Coordinates of C-alpha atoms (C1' of nucleotides) in Angstrom, one line a residue:
Chain A
M1 CA -14.8 13.1 39.9
M2 CA -14.7 10.1 37.7
V3 CA -11.7 9.7 35.3
T4 CA -12.6 7.9 32.1
V5 CA -10.1 5.2 31.4
M6 CA -10.2 2.6 28.7
M7 CA -8.9 -0.8 28.1
I8 CA -7.3 -1.6 24.7
G9 CA -10.5 -3.2 23.4
E10 CA -12.5 -0.1 24.0
V11 CA -9.9 2.1 22.2
A12 CA -10.0 -0.3 19.3
E13 CA -13.7 -0.1 19.1
K14 CA -13.8 3.7 19.3
T15 CA -11.0 4.3 16.8
G16 CA -11.5 1.6 14.3
F17 CA -8.0 0.3 14.7
S18 CA -7.7 -3.3 15.7
V19 CA -6.3 -4.4 19.1
H20 CA -3.4 -5.9 17.3
T21 CA -2.7 -2.7 15.4
L22 CA -2.8 -0.6 18.6
R23 CA -0.2 -2.8 20.2
Y24 CA 1.8 -2.7 17.0
Y25 CA 1.6 1.1 16.9
E26 CA 2.9 1.2 20.5
K27 CA 5.8 -1.1 19.7
I28 CA 6.9 1.0 16.8
G29 CA 6.5 4.2 18.7
L30 CA 3.4 5.6 17.0
L31 CA 1.7 5.5 20.4
P32 CA 3.5 6.5 23.6
E33 CA 4.2 3.7 26.1
T34 CA 1.0 3.2 27.8
L35 CA 0.3 3.1 31.6
R36 CA -0.5 -0.4 32.9
D37 CA -2.9 -1.5 35.6
A38 CA -1.9 -3.9 38.4
G39 CA -2.3 -6.9 36.0
G40 CA 0.0 -5.4 33.4
R41 CA -2.8 -4.4 31.1
R42 CA -2.8 -1.1 29.1
V43 CA -4.9 1.7 30.5
Y44 CA -5.7 4.6 28.2
G45 CA -6.9 8.1 28.9
P46 CA -9.3 9.9 26.5
D47 CA -6.4 11.9 24.8
V48 CA -5.4 8.8 22.9
L49 CA -8.6 9.0 20.9
V50 CA -7.7 12.5 19.6
W51 CA -4.2 11.4 18.8
L52 CA -5.3 8.3 16.9
E53 CA -7.8 10.3 15.0
F54 CA -5.1 12.6 13.8
V55 CA -2.8 9.6 13.0
E56 CA -5.7 8.2 10.9
R57 CA -5.8 11.4 9.0
L58 CA -2.0 11.3 8.4
K59 CA -2.5 7.7 7.2
Q60 CA -5.3 8.7 4.9
I61 CA -3.2 11.4 3.2
G62 CA -0.6 8.7 2.4
M63 CA 2.0 9.6 5.0
P64 CA 4.1 6.4 5.4
I65 CA 4.2 4.9 8.8
R66 CA 7.9 5.9 9.2
D67 CA 7.1 9.5 9.0
R68 CA 4.1 9.1 11.2
V69 CA 6.4 7.6 13.8
R70 CA 8.9 10.4 13.3
Y71 CA 6.1 12.9 13.9
A72 CA 5.0 11.1 17.0
E73 CA 8.6 11.0 18.3
M74 CA 9.0 14.8 17.7
R75 CA 5.7 15.4 19.4
A76 CA 6.9 13.4 22.4
L77 CA 10.0 15.6 22.6
G78 CA 8.0 18.7 23.1
D79 CA 8.2 22.3 21.9
S80 CA 11.8 22.2 20.6
T81 CA 10.6 20.1 17.7
I82 CA 7.8 22.4 16.6
S83 CA 9.4 24.0 13.6
E84 CA 10.5 20.6 12.4
R85 CA 7.0 19.2 12.8
R86 CA 5.7 22.2 10.9
E87 CA 8.0 21.5 8.0
L88 CA 7.0 17.9 7.9
L89 CA 3.3 18.7 7.9
Q90 CA 3.9 21.5 5.3
T91 CA 5.4 19.0 2.9
Y92 CA 2.5 16.7 3.2
R93 CA 0.0 19.5 3.1
D94 CA 1.4 20.8 -0.2
D95 CA 1.4 17.3 -1.7
L96 CA -2.1 16.8 -0.4
A97 CA -3.3 20.0 -2.1
K98 CA -2.0 18.7 -5.4
R99 CA -3.5 15.3 -4.9
V100 CA -6.9 16.7 -4.0
A101 CA -6.8 18.7 -7.3
S102 CA -5.8 15.7 -9.2
L103 CA -8.4 13.5 -7.6
S104 CA -11.1 16.1 -8.4
E105 CA -10.0 15.9 -12.0
T106 CA -10.2 12.1 -11.9
L107 CA -13.7 12.5 -10.4
D108 CA -14.7 14.4 -13.5
V109 CA -13.1 11.9 -15.8
L110 CA -15.0 9.1 -14.1
D111 CA -18.3 11.0 -14.3
A112 CA -17.7 11.6 -18.0
K113 CA -16.9 7.9 -18.6
I114 CA -19.9 6.8 -16.6
T115 CA -22.1 9.1 -18.6
T116 CA -20.7 7.6 -21.8
Y117 CA -21.4 4.1 -20.6
E118 CA -25.0 5.1 -19.7
T119 CA -25.5 6.5 -23.2
A120 CA -23.9 3.5 -24.8
A121 CA -26.1 1.2 -22.8
K122 CA -29.2 3.1 -23.8
C123 CA -28.3 3.0 -27.5
N124 CA -27.5 -0.7 -27.4
G125 CA -30.8 -1.3 -25.6
A126 CA -32.7 0.6 -28.2
S127 CA -30.9 -0.9 -31.2
R128 CA -30.9 -4.5 -30.3
Chain B
M1 CA 1.9 7.7 -43.8
M2 CA 4.1 6.9 -40.9
V3 CA 2.6 4.8 -38.1
T4 CA 4.1 5.7 -34.7
V5 CA 5.2 2.5 -32.9
M6 CA 7.1 2.3 -29.7
M7 CA 9.4 -0.2 -28.0
I8 CA 8.8 -0.9 -24.3
G9 CA 11.4 1.6 -23.2
E10 CA 9.7 4.5 -24.9
V11 CA 6.4 3.6 -23.4
A12 CA 8.0 3.4 -20.0
E13 CA 9.6 6.8 -20.4
K14 CA 6.3 8.4 -21.6
T15 CA 4.1 6.9 -18.9
G16 CA 6.3 6.9 -15.9
F17 CA 5.8 3.1 -15.4
S18 CA 9.0 1.1 -15.4
V19 CA 9.8 -1.4 -18.1
H20 CA 9.5 -4.1 -15.5
T21 CA 6.2 -2.9 -14.4
L22 CA 4.9 -2.8 -18.0
R23 CA 5.8 -6.4 -18.5
Y24 CA 4.3 -7.3 -15.1
Y25 CA 1.1 -5.5 -16.1
E26 CA 0.9 -7.5 -19.3
K27 CA 1.5 -10.7 -17.4
I28 CA -1.3 -10.1 -15.0
G29 CA -3.7 -8.9 -17.8
L30 CA -3.7 -5.2 -17.1
L31 CA -2.3 -4.7 -20.6
P32 CA -3.5 -6.7 -23.5
E33 CA -1.0 -9.1 -25.1
T34 CA 1.3 -7.0 -27.1
L35 CA 2.3 -7.4 -30.8
R36 CA 5.9 -8.5 -31.3
D37 CA 8.4 -7.6 -34.0
A38 CA 10.5 -10.2 -35.8
G39 CA 12.9 -10.5 -32.9
G40 CA 10.1 -11.1 -30.4
R41 CA 10.1 -7.6 -28.9
R42 CA 7.0 -5.8 -27.9
V43 CA 5.7 -3.2 -30.3
Y44 CA 3.2 -0.7 -29.0
G45 CA 0.8 1.7 -30.8
P46 CA -0.1 5.1 -29.4
D47 CA -3.4 3.8 -27.8
V48 CA -1.5 2.2 -25.0
L49 CA -0.5 5.6 -23.7
V50 CA -4.2 6.6 -23.2
W51 CA -5.0 3.4 -21.6
L52 CA -2.0 3.6 -19.2
E53 CA -2.9 7.1 -18.3
F54 CA -6.4 5.9 -17.3
V55 CA -4.9 2.9 -15.4
E56 CA -2.7 5.4 -13.5
R57 CA -5.8 7.3 -12.5
L58 CA -7.5 4.2 -11.3
K59 CA -4.4 3.4 -9.3
Q60 CA -4.3 6.9 -7.8
I61 CA -7.9 6.6 -6.6
G62 CA -6.9 3.5 -4.7
M63 CA -8.5 0.8 -6.9
P64 CA -6.6 -2.4 -6.1
I65 CA -4.8 -4.0 -9.0
R66 CA -7.2 -6.9 -8.9
D67 CA -10.1 -4.6 -9.9
R68 CA -8.0 -2.8 -12.4
V69 CA -7.3 -6.2 -14.1
R70 CA -11.0 -7.0 -13.9
Y71 CA -11.9 -3.7 -15.6
A72 CA -9.2 -4.4 -18.3
E73 CA -10.6 -7.8 -18.9
M74 CA -14.2 -6.5 -19.3
R75 CA -12.9 -3.8 -21.6
A76 CA -11.3 -6.4 -23.7
L77 CA -14.6 -8.3 -23.9
G78 CA -16.3 -5.4 -25.6
D79 CA -19.7 -3.8 -25.4
S80 CA -21.5 -6.6 -23.5
T81 CA -19.6 -5.6 -20.4
I82 CA -20.5 -2.0 -20.4
S83 CA -23.1 -2.0 -17.7
E84 CA -20.8 -4.0 -15.4
R85 CA -17.9 -1.6 -16.1
R86 CA -20.2 1.3 -15.3
E87 CA -21.2 -0.3 -12.0
L88 CA -17.5 -0.9 -11.1
L89 CA -16.6 2.7 -11.9
Q90 CA -19.7 4.0 -10.1
T91 CA -18.6 2.3 -6.9
Y92 CA -15.2 3.8 -7.0
R93 CA -16.5 7.2 -8.1
D94 CA -18.8 7.4 -5.0
D95 CA -16.0 6.3 -2.8
L96 CA -13.7 8.8 -4.4
A97 CA -16.2 11.7 -3.9
K98 CA -16.3 10.8 -0.2
R99 CA -12.5 10.6 0.0
V100 CA -12.1 14.0 -1.7
A101 CA -14.4 15.5 0.8
S102 CA -12.5 13.9 3.7
L103 CA -9.1 14.9 2.3
S104 CA -10.3 18.5 1.9
E105 CA -11.3 18.5 5.5
T106 CA -7.8 17.1 6.4
L107 CA -6.3 19.9 4.4
D108 CA -8.0 22.3 6.6
V109 CA -6.9 20.4 9.7
L110 CA -3.3 20.5 8.5
D111 CA -3.5 24.2 7.7
A112 CA -4.9 24.9 11.2
K113 CA -2.1 22.9 12.8
I114 CA 0.5 24.6 10.7
T115 CA -0.8 28.0 11.7
T116 CA -0.7 26.9 15.3
Y117 CA 2.9 25.8 15.0
E118 CA 3.8 29.1 13.4
T119 CA 2.2 31.0 16.2
A120 CA 3.9 28.8 18.8
A121 CA 7.3 29.2 17.1
K122 CA 6.8 33.0 17.1
C123 CA 5.8 33.2 20.8
N124 CA 8.7 31.0 21.8
G125 CA 11.0 33.0 19.6
A126 CA 9.9 36.3 21.3
S127 CA 9.8 35.0 24.9
R128 CA 13.2 33.3 24.9
Chain C
dC1 C1' 33.8 -8.6 -35.4
dT2 C1' 32.9 -7.2 -31.1
dA3 C1' 31.1 -4.1 -27.5
dG4 C1' 27.1 -1.8 -25.8
dG5 C1' 22.5 -1.1 -25.5
dT6 C1' 17.9 -2.7 -25.5
dG7 C1' 15.0 -6.3 -25.6
dA8 C1' 13.3 -11.1 -23.7
dT9 C1' 12.0 -14.9 -19.9
dA10 C1' 11.3 -17.2 -15.3
dG11 C1' 11.3 -16.6 -11.0
dA12 C1' 13.2 -14.8 -6.6
dG13 C1' 13.3 -10.8 -3.5
dT14 C1' 11.6 -6.4 -1.3
dG15 C1' 9.1 -3.0 1.6
dC16 C1' 5.0 -1.8 3.7
dA17 C1' 1.7 -2.2 7.0
dC18 C1' -0.4 -4.8 9.2
dT19 C1' -2.5 -9.5 11.0
dC20 C1' -2.4 -13.6 13.2
dT21 C1' -0.7 -17.6 16.2
dA22 C1' 0.9 -19.9 20.2
dG23 C1' 1.0 -20.0 24.7
dG24 C1' 0.2 -17.6 28.7
dT25 C1' -2.1 -14.4 32.9
dC26 C1' -5.9 -12.7 35.4
dA27 C1' -10.6 -11.2 37.2
dA28 C1' -15.5 -12.1 37.3
dG29 C1' -19.7 -14.8 37.1
dC30 C1' -22.1 -19.3 37.7
Chain D
dG1 C1' -13.3 -23.8 41.8
dC2 C1' -13.8 -23.6 37.1
dT3 C1' -15.0 -21.7 32.7
dT4 C1' -15.1 -17.6 29.9
dG5 C1' -13.4 -13.7 27.9
dA6 C1' -10.3 -9.9 27.6
dC7 C1' -5.8 -9.0 28.2
dC8 C1' -0.4 -10.1 27.7
dT9 C1' 4.3 -11.3 24.8
dA10 C1' 7.3 -12.7 21.0
dG11 C1' 7.5 -13.7 16.8
dA12 C1' 5.8 -15.8 12.4
dG13 C1' 2.8 -15.0 8.4
dT14 C1' 0.1 -12.4 4.8
dG15 C1' -1.2 -9.6 0.8
dC16 C1' -0.1 -6.1 -2.2
dA17 C1' 2.3 -4.2 -5.9
dC18 C1' 6.0 -4.1 -7.6
dT19 C1' 11.3 -4.6 -8.4
dC20 C1' 15.2 -7.0 -9.3
dT21 C1' 18.4 -10.9 -10.9
dA22 C1' 20.3 -14.2 -13.9
dT23 C1' 20.7 -15.5 -18.2
dC24 C1' 20.0 -15.1 -22.9
dA25 C1' 19.0 -13.0 -27.9
dC26 C1' 19.4 -9.3 -31.2
dC27 C1' 20.9 -5.2 -33.6
dT28 C1' 23.8 -1.2 -34.6
dA29 C1' 28.0 1.8 -34.5
dG30 C1' 33.0 1.9 -34.5

DNA sequence: CTAGGTGATAGAGTGCACTCTAGGTCAAGC
DNA sequence: GCTTGACCTAGAGTGCACTCTATCACCTAG
């Protein structure tokens, strides 16, 4: 059976992270040290895509890179870190819930403002 | 009738922006040039609080400072910029709607993961 | 009258998260 | 056999958005 392996360029293309960023992520510990081929080039399995997608989510919710690294490190340590990981995620989850609420409110504010602008434009258009 | 005026420290306290940040915002044009008292100190009216609250919202939705300044400049120019302002807000509004949807999804992902962690912790706790 | 607190300026410094450069290796196709 | 393109490393550079420092002016309470 064929095992799907990827070079760094392919991972970059599939995840949207740049090649530079992927190497940077490995250096800081956000990606585990990658297997290399005979020529010293990184070889990735398909799992890395799942992990990077999750990392992207953590990034999108505003988790600073330091905490993403911390999470990655705990993940690498295995089951003994589960409760600590849960706590970390819980903190960000609660914060995220608040932010989603606040952003929804802002969405309403923007809609109201846009409506006002549309009305104003119409009135100006008619009166001038 | 008493007119409520504020010094910069009071504005800072009420808005959550630091005094440094408020002066910085004025320098880059995010705040209009402020009136000064006899001693050269900035004197603010109550309107600035409303504006800063809105600026904070624009910041929270991820509008870069350059666009916030652009918006502030257009606002200072008056009605002739209304349609341009509407367009700018519309762009960020649409982007925001997508982000809110994506963040809600992430909220579900986090909840699922947290649940998994709780289950895992329980099983480990029982089996060890 | 002086000490403390708040205000002012110009400009330097900080932290984050990449992003890019220089200089090199290596395998494949013409 | 040589060019091309994807990969490698170490380390410098970038852009954003503040944040702080040094130094000075002003006003009020004790």
